[in-house]
């Protein structure tokens, strides 16, 4: 995936890089896949994960609520990546996909030349860099007057959110219930 170098710089050097930090116990740390977002904790004595496990999970994001400067639903995807990698699951076997519709479409629009990248934009950018597919509902895009050119490079347009979920289900993805 080829991303705009100017957007990359904006994402990495935006003011308030750590502004989204949450008050969590010390056991919760970000990384190792998404270095700045998605804190999780190691769980001792957990049920062992199968060595050949493949985690294909679709995340539906429509909410615009932010906590600590970042959209919690996007951070859930980063946490999913980080906690499973930390638990020893091979990165290639951790396959989240994101379907965005409704108000959350705002997080997939490229910032203007005079706008600072928000923490959620930086998180979306990091997810794209980690090869997480992000699909925007085409019906939402049409309702908001958005075109492919308005979107962060790498975001894909689907006919609809319903269509994206149906296609992901046919490809073996389960829908994350949280």
PDB file of C-alpha atoms in Angstrom:
ATOM      1  CA  UNK A   1       0.000   0.000   0.000  1.00  0.00           C
ATOM      2  CA  UNK A   2       1.392   3.389  -0.938  1.00  0.00           C
ATOM      3  CA  UNK A   3       0.623   6.216   1.476  1.00  0.00           C
ATOM      4  CA  UNK A   4       1.190   9.923   1.009  1.00  0.00           C
ATOM      5  CA  UNK A   5       4.536  10.941   2.606  1.00  0.00           C
ATOM      6  CA  UNK A   6       3.090  14.300   3.707  1.00  0.00           C
ATOM      7  CA  UNK A   7       0.306  12.503   5.571  1.00  0.00           C
ATOM      8  CA  UNK A   8       2.872  10.225   7.159  1.00  0.00           C
ATOM      9  CA  UNK A   9       4.842  13.196   8.433  1.00  0.00           C
ATOM     10  CA  UNK A  10       1.682  14.869   9.722  1.00  0.00           C
ATOM     11  CA  UNK A  11       0.680  11.690  11.501  1.00  0.00           C
ATOM     12  CA  UNK A  12       4.047  11.154  13.138  1.00  0.00           C
ATOM     13  CA  UNK A  13       4.890  14.708  14.121  1.00  0.00           C
ATOM     14  CA  UNK A  14       1.482  16.102  15.049  1.00  0.00           C
ATOM     15  CA  UNK A  15       1.203  18.070  18.293  1.00  0.00           C
ATOM     16  CA  UNK A  16       0.091  16.049  21.290  1.00  0.00           C
ATOM     17  CA  UNK A  17       1.590  12.780  20.093  1.00  0.00           C
ATOM     18  CA  UNK A  18       0.980  11.116  23.447  1.00  0.00           C
ATOM     19  CA  UNK A  19      -2.072  13.220  24.329  1.00  0.00           C
ATOM     20  CA  UNK A  20      -4.450  10.274  24.220  1.00  0.00           C
ATOM     21  CA  UNK A  21      -2.784   8.434  27.110  1.00  0.00           C
ATOM     22  CA  UNK A  22      -5.331   6.863  29.410  1.00  0.00           C
ATOM     23  CA  UNK A  23      -5.234   6.162  33.107  1.00  0.00           C
ATOM     24  CA  UNK A  24      -4.644   2.420  33.149  1.00  0.00           C
ATOM     25  CA  UNK A  25      -2.704   0.148  35.480  1.00  0.00           C
ATOM     26  CA  UNK A  26       0.991  -0.241  34.655  1.00  0.00           C
ATOM     27  CA  UNK A  27       0.350  -3.709  33.201  1.00  0.00           C
ATOM     28  CA  UNK A  28      -1.358  -2.088  30.193  1.00  0.00           C
ATOM     29  CA  UNK A  29       1.108  -1.011  27.545  1.00  0.00           C
ATOM     30  CA  UNK A  30       0.787  -0.310  23.813  1.00  0.00           C
ATOM     31  CA  UNK A  31       2.590  -2.289  21.134  1.00  0.00           C
ATOM     32  CA  UNK A  32       4.120  -4.425  19.818  1.00  0.00           C
ATOM     33  CA  UNK A  33       2.221  -4.008  16.504  1.00  0.00           C
ATOM     34  CA  UNK A  34       0.716  -0.534  16.948  1.00  0.00           C
ATOM     35  CA  UNK A  35       3.378   1.165  19.039  1.00  0.00           C
ATOM     36  CA  UNK A  36       1.470   4.170  20.352  1.00  0.00           C
ATOM     37  CA  UNK A  37      -2.102   2.912  20.685  1.00  0.00           C
ATOM     38  CA  UNK A  38      -4.067  -0.118  21.849  1.00  0.00           C
ATOM     39  CA  UNK A  39      -2.735  -0.794  25.337  1.00  0.00           C
ATOM     40  CA  UNK A  40      -3.243  -4.318  26.611  1.00  0.00           C
ATOM     41  CA  UNK A  41      -1.966  -6.499  29.413  1.00  0.00           C
ATOM     42  CA  UNK A  42      -0.261  -9.871  29.414  1.00  0.00           C
ATOM     43  CA  UNK A  43      -2.576 -12.508  30.932  1.00  0.00           C
ATOM     44  CA  UNK A  44      -0.870 -15.173  33.017  1.00  0.00           C
ATOM     45  CA  UNK A  45      -2.587 -18.568  33.242  1.00  0.00           C
ATOM     46  CA  UNK A  46      -4.874 -17.950  30.245  1.00  0.00           C
ATOM     47  CA  UNK A  47      -6.399 -20.728  28.172  1.00  0.00           C
ATOM     48  CA  UNK A  48      -3.707 -21.592  25.613  1.00  0.00           C
ATOM     49  CA  UNK A  49      -4.249 -20.414  22.049  1.00  0.00           C
ATOM     50  CA  UNK A  50      -3.918 -22.962  19.257  1.00  0.00           C
ATOM     51  CA  UNK A  51      -0.559 -22.696  17.526  1.00  0.00           C
ATOM     52  CA  UNK A  52      -2.247 -22.568  14.119  1.00  0.00           C
ATOM     53  CA  UNK A  53      -4.946 -20.059  15.112  1.00  0.00           C
ATOM     54  CA  UNK A  54      -6.084 -17.531  12.498  1.00  0.00           C
ATOM     55  CA  UNK A  55      -8.062 -14.590  13.852  1.00  0.00           C
ATOM     56  CA  UNK A  56     -10.175 -13.051  11.086  1.00  0.00           C
ATOM     57  CA  UNK A  57     -12.388 -10.491  12.809  1.00  0.00           C
ATOM     58  CA  UNK A  58     -14.448  -7.637  11.338  1.00  0.00           C
ATOM     59  CA  UNK A  59     -14.939  -4.487  13.407  1.00  0.00           C
ATOM     60  CA  UNK A  60     -17.963  -2.272  12.710  1.00  0.00           C
ATOM     61  CA  UNK A  61     -17.266   1.391  13.491  1.00  0.00           C
ATOM     62  CA  UNK A  62     -19.904   4.121  13.340  1.00  0.00           C
ATOM     63  CA  UNK A  63     -19.417   5.881  16.683  1.00  0.00           C
ATOM     64  CA  UNK A  64     -17.659   9.236  16.966  1.00  0.00           C
ATOM     65  CA  UNK A  65     -17.122   9.151  20.727  1.00  0.00           C
ATOM     66  CA  UNK A  66     -13.565   9.955  21.728  1.00  0.00           C
ATOM     67  CA  UNK A  67     -11.913   9.256  25.060  1.00  0.00           C
ATOM     68  CA  UNK A  68      -8.604  10.907  25.762  1.00  0.00           C
ATOM     69  CA  UNK A  69      -8.488  12.273  22.210  1.00  0.00           C
ATOM     70  CA  UNK A  70      -8.864   8.983  20.351  1.00  0.00           C
ATOM     71  CA  UNK A  71     -11.874   7.088  19.044  1.00  0.00           C
ATOM     72  CA  UNK A  72     -12.252   4.070  21.307  1.00  0.00           C
ATOM     73  CA  UNK A  73     -13.557   1.781  18.549  1.00  0.00           C
ATOM     74  CA  UNK A  74     -10.475   2.283  16.383  1.00  0.00           C
ATOM     75  CA  UNK A  75      -8.312   1.784  19.473  1.00  0.00           C
ATOM     76  CA  UNK A  76     -10.078  -1.543  20.070  1.00  0.00           C
ATOM     77  CA  UNK A  77      -8.661  -2.757  16.743  1.00  0.00           C
ATOM     78  CA  UNK A  78      -5.149  -1.690  17.796  1.00  0.00           C
ATOM     79  CA  UNK A  79      -5.653  -3.490  21.125  1.00  0.00           C
ATOM     80  CA  UNK A  80      -6.814  -6.625  19.262  1.00  0.00           C
ATOM     81  CA  UNK A  81      -3.582  -6.612  17.220  1.00  0.00           C
ATOM     82  CA  UNK A  82      -1.328  -5.829  20.165  1.00  0.00           C
ATOM     83  CA  UNK A  83      -2.753  -8.259  22.709  1.00  0.00           C
ATOM     84  CA  UNK A  84      -2.716 -11.220  20.324  1.00  0.00           C
ATOM     85  CA  UNK A  85       0.808 -10.483  19.105  1.00  0.00           C
ATOM     86  CA  UNK A  86       1.898 -10.113  22.739  1.00  0.00           C
ATOM     87  CA  UNK A  87       0.251 -13.499  23.467  1.00  0.00           C
ATOM     88  CA  UNK A  88       2.423 -15.123  20.797  1.00  0.00           C
ATOM     89  CA  UNK A  89       0.033 -15.276  17.843  1.00  0.00           C
ATOM     90  CA  UNK A  90       1.912 -14.899  14.551  1.00  0.00           C
ATOM     91  CA  UNK A  91       1.275 -11.420  13.133  1.00  0.00           C
ATOM     92  CA  UNK A  92       0.241 -12.894   9.779  1.00  0.00           C
ATOM     93  CA  UNK A  93      -2.519 -14.841  11.560  1.00  0.00           C
ATOM     94  CA  UNK A  94      -4.039 -11.716  13.158  1.00  0.00           C
ATOM     95  CA  UNK A  95      -6.374 -10.349  10.493  1.00  0.00           C
ATOM     96  CA  UNK A  96      -8.697  -7.578  11.621  1.00  0.00           C
ATOM     97  CA  UNK A  97     -10.764  -5.664   9.063  1.00  0.00           C
ATOM     98  CA  UNK A  98     -12.658  -2.441   9.721  1.00  0.00           C
ATOM     99  CA  UNK A  99     -16.005  -1.400   8.239  1.00  0.00           C
ATOM    100  CA  UNK A 100     -16.805   2.279   8.796  1.00  0.00           C
ATOM    101  CA  UNK A 101     -20.140   4.025   8.318  1.00  0.00           C
ATOM    102  CA  UNK A 102     -22.150   6.893   9.752  1.00  0.00           C
ATOM    103  CA  UNK A 103     -20.416   9.660  11.649  1.00  0.00           C
ATOM    104  CA  UNK A 104     -17.150   7.739  11.956  1.00  0.00           C
ATOM    105  CA  UNK A 105     -16.542   8.459   8.258  1.00  0.00           C
ATOM    106  CA  UNK A 106     -15.018  11.753   9.414  1.00  0.00           C
ATOM    107  CA  UNK A 107     -11.965   9.854  10.646  1.00  0.00           C
ATOM    108  CA  UNK A 108     -11.166   8.586   7.151  1.00  0.00           C
ATOM    109  CA  UNK A 109     -10.999  11.992   5.461  1.00  0.00           C
ATOM    110  CA  UNK A 110      -7.570  13.451   4.739  1.00  0.00           C
ATOM    111  CA  UNK A 111      -6.884  16.537   6.853  1.00  0.00           C
ATOM    112  CA  UNK A 112      -6.535  19.822   5.009  1.00  0.00           C
ATOM    113  CA  UNK A 113      -3.082  21.393   4.520  1.00  0.00           C
ATOM    114  CA  UNK A 114      -3.523  23.681   7.536  1.00  0.00           C
ATOM    115  CA  UNK A 115      -5.127  21.101   9.842  1.00  0.00           C
ATOM    116  CA  UNK A 116      -3.208  19.135  12.449  1.00  0.00           C
ATOM    117  CA  UNK A 117      -3.588  15.386  12.360  1.00  0.00           C
ATOM    118  CA  UNK A 118      -5.777  14.235  15.247  1.00  0.00           C
ATOM    119  CA  UNK A 119      -4.870  11.274  17.432  1.00  0.00           C
ATOM    120  CA  UNK A 120      -7.609   9.236  15.754  1.00  0.00           C
ATOM    121  CA  UNK A 121      -6.231  10.139  12.308  1.00  0.00           C
ATOM    122  CA  UNK A 122      -2.770   9.024  13.447  1.00  0.00           C
ATOM    123  CA  UNK A 123      -4.273   5.767  14.744  1.00  0.00           C
ATOM    124  CA  UNK A 124      -6.139   5.140  11.458  1.00  0.00           C
ATOM    125  CA  UNK A 125      -2.901   5.839   9.599  1.00  0.00           C
ATOM    126  CA  UNK A 126      -1.009   3.375  11.860  1.00  0.00           C
ATOM    127  CA  UNK A 127      -3.665   0.702  11.245  1.00  0.00           C
ATOM    128  CA  UNK A 128      -3.333   1.178   7.480  1.00  0.00           C
ATOM    129  CA  UNK A 129       0.463   0.961   7.818  1.00  0.00           C
ATOM    130  CA  UNK A 130      -0.076  -2.349   9.656  1.00  0.00           C
ATOM    131  CA  UNK A 131      -2.029  -3.608   6.617  1.00  0.00           C
ATOM    132  CA  UNK A 132      -5.426  -3.537   8.315  1.00  0.00           C
ATOM    133  CA  UNK A 133      -8.044  -3.152   5.564  1.00  0.00           C
ATOM    134  CA  UNK A 134     -10.460  -0.290   6.178  1.00  0.00           C
ATOM    135  CA  UNK A 135     -13.690  -0.121   4.180  1.00  0.00           C
ATOM    136  CA  UNK A 136     -15.927   2.946   4.080  1.00  0.00           C
ATOM    137  CA  UNK A 137     -19.610   2.444   3.385  1.00  0.00           C
ATOM    138  CA  UNK A 138     -20.257   3.869  -0.076  1.00  0.00           C
ATOM    139  CA  UNK A 139     -23.744   4.919   0.966  1.00  0.00           C
ATOM    140  CA  UNK A 140     -22.283   6.955   3.837  1.00  0.00           C
ATOM    141  CA  UNK A 141     -19.718   8.479   1.483  1.00  0.00           C
ATOM    142  CA  UNK A 142     -22.428   9.442  -1.010  1.00  0.00           C
ATOM    143  CA  UNK A 143     -24.600  10.949   1.740  1.00  0.00           C
ATOM    144  CA  UNK A 144     -21.650  13.073   2.903  1.00  0.00           C
ATOM    145  CA  UNK A 145     -20.437  14.019  -0.567  1.00  0.00           C
ATOM    146  CA  UNK A 146     -17.138  12.145  -0.119  1.00  0.00           C
ATOM    147  CA  UNK A 147     -15.168  10.693  -3.014  1.00  0.00           C
ATOM    148  CA  UNK A 148     -12.196   8.322  -3.037  1.00  0.00           C
ATOM    149  CA  UNK A 149      -9.933  11.375  -3.442  1.00  0.00           C
ATOM    150  CA  UNK A 150     -11.151  12.773  -0.101  1.00  0.00           C
ATOM    151  CA  UNK A 151     -10.079   9.670   1.796  1.00  0.00           C
ATOM    152  CA  UNK A 152      -6.817   8.728   3.437  1.00  0.00           C
ATOM    153  CA  UNK A 153      -4.869   6.683   0.866  1.00  0.00           C
ATOM    154  CA  UNK A 154      -5.472   3.003   1.514  1.00  0.00           C
ATOM    155  CA  UNK A 155      -9.092   3.340   2.642  1.00  0.00           C
ATOM    156  CA  UNK A 156     -11.360   1.372   0.304  1.00  0.00           C
ATOM    157  CA  UNK A 157     -14.942   2.193  -0.700  1.00  0.00           C
ATOM    158  CA  UNK A 158     -17.518  -0.573  -0.476  1.00  0.00           C
ATOM    159  CA  UNK A 159     -20.991  -0.448  -2.001  1.00  0.00           C
ATOM    160  CA  UNK A 160     -22.305  -0.328   1.570  1.00  0.00           C
ATOM    161  CA  UNK A 161     -21.334  -1.337   5.098  1.00  0.00           C
ATOM    162  CA  UNK A 162     -23.781  -4.234   4.787  1.00  0.00           C
ATOM    163  CA  UNK A 163     -22.037  -5.383   1.618  1.00  0.00           C
ATOM    164  CA  UNK A 164     -18.582  -5.136   3.201  1.00  0.00           C
ATOM    165  CA  UNK A 165     -19.702  -7.243   6.173  1.00  0.00           C
ATOM    166  CA  UNK A 166     -21.299  -9.822   3.868  1.00  0.00           C
ATOM    167  CA  UNK A 167     -18.127 -10.069   1.794  1.00  0.00           C
ATOM    168  CA  UNK A 168     -15.949 -10.374   4.901  1.00  0.00           C
ATOM    169  CA  UNK A 169     -18.242 -13.087   6.309  1.00  0.00           C
ATOM    170  CA  UNK A 170     -17.912 -15.030   3.043  1.00  0.00           C
ATOM    171  CA  UNK A 171     -14.146 -14.760   3.491  1.00  0.00           C
ATOM    172  CA  UNK A 172     -14.366 -16.325   6.961  1.00  0.00           C
ATOM    173  CA  UNK A 173     -14.448 -13.191   9.141  1.00  0.00           C
ATOM    174  CA  UNK A 174     -16.499 -13.138  12.322  1.00  0.00           C
ATOM    175  CA  UNK A 175     -18.080  -9.907  13.548  1.00  0.00           C
ATOM    176  CA  UNK A 176     -16.569  -8.536  16.732  1.00  0.00           C
ATOM    177  CA  UNK A 177     -19.429  -8.176  19.246  1.00  0.00           C
ATOM    178  CA  UNK A 178     -17.735  -5.450  21.326  1.00  0.00           C
TER     179      UNK A 178
END
